[in-house]
Amino acid sequence: VDCNDYDECTDDSCDASSGCINSPVECDDYDPCTDDDCDSETGCTNTAIDCSDYDLCTIDSCEEGRCEHEDKCPPHPCYTNSCEKEVGECVYVSIDCDDDDACTVDSCDEDTSECVHEEVDCDDYNECTDEYCDCDSGCVYSDVVCPTETCFEPVECNPESGCPLPTTPLDCDDYDACTEDECVDDKCINEPIPVSDYDYCTLDYCSEGEVYHLPVECDDYDECTVDSCDTETGDCVYENID
């Protein structure tokens, strides 16, 4: 007996007791992401489920019989993300963390995608500069001017230790032993040593630091006069010997 029913969707057989048996073909491929069917001419068909959402900015798939639509342009730390719907192209733009302050170092935290503004360190580790930060131009440096002490030599700034204390007196020595040298208000004063003995009949002077008082010479080399000096006027007086 020919039991063929010419249907690809049945299994045809003959049973001695009951005759022809045409049992439906089992087309289940146990894949929840396919539609299982049978065509009488071609047999079983297992067509993948169409999960397309017709959105070029999603990645469409089937998981356990459910359609999934994953964002084609997932978030990225410190970037804004978008997708051009017409072509499905991802666009990533870095987050602008610039706070327009030259005194901060601006960055984006990869863990939080939040902007971080750290204070600029303007320290140049030079004790001879004063430093500060200008919001418009950034770090500004100026030379330290060491303070002066009246009648002391100026001091120079040391980059490691800064300004030392003035310890060297201003040198006012004029190398003249007959002057008294001193500093007053940062000016050297070299006054002659007082030599006067207030005696009009002496010649007073200083030599190499020694003060001398020489008698006024009134000798007229005349044996017939007594020569002397008037202490009130400093004039020589000549009296005739009787």
XYZ file of C-alpha atoms in Angstrom:
242
model
C 0.000 0.000 0.000
C 1.354 3.434 -0.911
C 0.856 5.640 2.154
C 2.605 8.710 0.756
C 0.304 11.701 1.016
C 2.818 13.931 -0.709
C 2.821 16.305 2.207
C 6.262 17.219 3.496
C 4.722 18.012 6.818
C 3.831 14.426 7.650
C 5.728 11.291 8.333
C 4.054 8.543 6.319
C 3.974 4.936 7.451
C 1.766 1.843 7.350
C 0.430 -0.003 10.303
C -0.556 -3.640 9.756
C -3.601 -3.199 11.901
C -4.819 0.223 11.052
C -3.314 0.929 7.683
C -1.638 4.149 6.604
C -0.490 6.600 9.247
C 0.450 10.184 8.346
C 1.856 11.766 11.500
C 2.689 15.507 11.659
C 6.392 16.268 11.347
C 8.024 17.714 14.468
C 9.463 21.080 13.331
C 10.355 22.514 16.748
C 14.086 23.397 16.771
C 13.867 24.323 20.465
C 15.114 27.790 19.660
C 12.774 30.380 21.203
C 14.098 32.954 18.757
C 12.695 31.209 15.682
C 9.190 30.814 14.340
C 8.790 27.105 13.572
C 6.417 26.144 10.788
C 5.984 23.554 8.083
C 5.415 23.975 4.385
C 3.631 21.051 2.735
C 5.913 21.322 -0.235
C 9.258 22.023 1.405
C 8.844 20.776 4.940
C 9.943 22.425 8.169
C 10.903 26.073 8.275
C 12.601 27.745 11.242
C 12.550 31.454 10.600
C 14.393 33.819 12.909
C 12.092 36.172 14.746
C 12.264 39.671 13.242
C 13.342 41.947 16.106
C 14.080 44.970 13.982
C 12.689 48.210 15.386
C 13.811 50.008 12.241
C 16.017 52.251 14.340
C 19.592 52.534 13.045
C 20.731 53.622 16.487
C 19.911 50.305 18.160
C 21.446 46.862 17.943
C 18.529 44.434 17.659
C 18.721 40.842 18.853
C 16.663 38.058 20.321
C 17.343 36.624 23.742
C 15.289 33.721 25.082
C 12.458 34.563 22.738
C 12.450 38.246 23.656
C 13.562 41.019 21.356
C 16.318 43.204 22.764
C 17.180 46.640 21.450
C 20.595 47.711 22.729
C 21.763 51.312 22.427
C 24.303 51.412 19.629
C 26.031 54.391 21.265
C 26.414 53.506 24.950
C 27.582 56.180 27.419
C 31.306 56.807 27.737
C 32.854 58.447 30.813
C 33.453 62.179 30.381
C 31.703 62.299 27.005
C 28.215 63.174 25.876
C 26.847 60.589 23.461
C 24.297 60.789 20.687
C 23.388 58.930 17.523
C 22.530 60.316 14.121
C 19.224 58.613 13.402
C 19.479 58.814 9.613
C 22.814 57.006 9.335
C 23.192 55.296 12.696
C 26.509 57.023 13.402
C 27.631 57.561 16.979
C 28.732 61.032 18.016
C 30.832 61.480 21.161
C 31.762 64.944 22.443
C 34.095 65.384 25.412
C 32.591 67.208 28.372
C 33.883 70.796 28.587
C 35.257 71.273 32.096
C 36.910 74.628 31.459
C 35.839 77.040 34.218
C 37.663 79.983 32.584
C 39.877 80.271 35.632
C 43.617 80.209 34.888
C 44.227 79.298 38.513
C 42.669 75.843 38.261
C 43.627 72.652 36.455
C 40.421 71.374 34.897
C 39.729 67.698 34.241
C 36.946 65.145 34.176
C 36.698 62.286 36.666
C 36.495 59.026 34.686
C 34.603 57.347 37.535
C 31.884 59.947 37.977
C 32.023 61.958 34.726
C 32.042 65.062 36.925
C 34.335 68.030 36.363
C 37.197 68.505 38.782
C 38.933 71.863 39.281
C 42.210 71.593 41.186
C 44.024 74.694 42.363
C 47.167 75.505 40.387
C 50.392 75.183 42.366
C 52.421 78.315 41.601
C 55.237 77.513 44.027
C 58.541 77.704 42.122
C 60.480 76.723 45.269
C 62.522 79.912 44.975
C 62.701 81.978 48.158
C 63.634 85.015 46.099
C 60.307 85.287 44.308
C 56.835 86.199 45.456
C 54.196 84.200 43.632
C 50.459 84.418 43.293
C 47.858 83.335 40.775
C 45.874 85.669 38.556
C 42.529 84.277 37.409
C 43.081 85.639 33.919
C 46.775 84.997 33.282
C 47.766 82.283 35.769
C 50.900 82.224 37.907
C 52.678 85.558 38.421
C 56.171 85.865 39.859
C 58.000 88.946 41.142
C 61.474 89.356 42.627
C 61.766 89.654 46.387
C 63.353 92.919 47.520
C 65.356 92.287 50.672
C 64.745 94.840 53.451
C 67.598 97.178 54.259
C 69.006 98.209 57.621
C 70.227 101.769 58.111
C 73.991 102.010 57.768
C 74.411 98.352 56.833
C 75.516 96.957 53.500
C 72.609 95.732 51.327
C 72.056 91.962 51.322
C 71.356 89.648 48.406
C 68.571 87.088 48.364
C 69.472 83.402 48.444
C 67.071 81.255 46.347
C 67.215 78.493 48.973
C 67.088 80.454 52.232
C 65.715 83.864 51.258
C 66.903 87.223 52.595
C 69.614 87.128 55.285
C 69.781 89.654 58.097
C 72.084 92.631 57.386
C 75.256 92.098 59.419
C 77.939 94.112 57.602
C 78.110 97.779 58.598
C 78.412 100.290 55.794
C 82.133 101.013 55.297
C 82.653 104.745 55.762
C 86.413 104.578 56.261
C 88.095 107.253 54.100
C 91.503 105.941 55.154
C 92.365 109.352 56.607
C 93.510 109.001 60.210
C 92.726 112.652 60.804
C 88.980 112.297 60.264
C 86.264 110.779 62.375
C 84.208 108.449 60.155
C 80.600 107.542 60.844
C 77.366 106.678 59.069
C 74.220 108.705 59.589
C 70.995 107.840 57.752
C 72.876 105.687 55.248
C 75.311 108.523 54.465
C 78.987 108.546 55.317
C 80.243 111.542 57.243
C 84.001 112.119 57.553
C 84.579 115.009 59.945
C 88.125 116.291 60.611
C 89.419 115.523 64.089
C 89.262 118.653 66.335
C 92.812 119.986 66.723
C 92.362 123.459 68.181
C 93.810 124.103 71.654
C 92.190 127.525 71.592
C 95.617 129.138 71.822
C 96.222 131.770 69.167
C 99.909 131.371 69.572
C 100.056 127.780 68.354
C 99.650 126.253 64.929
C 97.300 123.279 65.342
C 97.158 120.391 62.869
C 96.746 116.635 62.553
C 99.132 114.222 60.879
C 98.585 110.478 60.658
C 96.089 110.658 63.466
C 98.304 112.636 65.820
C 97.384 116.209 66.810
C 100.184 118.746 66.981
C 100.348 122.279 68.469
C 103.418 124.113 67.226
C 104.302 127.512 68.702
C 103.907 130.435 66.357
C 107.343 131.489 65.123
C 107.837 135.154 66.188
C 111.638 135.336 66.060
C 112.676 138.441 64.111
C 116.328 137.489 64.476
C 117.010 140.865 66.100
C 119.103 140.597 69.263
C 117.818 143.961 70.376
C 114.152 142.892 70.709
C 112.252 140.610 72.977
C 109.981 138.502 70.775
C 106.675 137.114 72.005
C 103.188 136.169 70.838
C 99.991 137.847 71.966
C 97.775 134.985 73.152
C 94.650 137.057 72.590
C 95.329 137.943 68.988
C 98.071 135.562 67.866
C 100.128 138.537 66.723
C 103.852 138.632 67.250
C 105.050 141.338 69.595
C 108.550 142.766 69.455
C 109.746 144.921 72.396
C 113.038 146.814 72.167
C 115.611 145.997 74.819
C 116.593 149.116 76.817
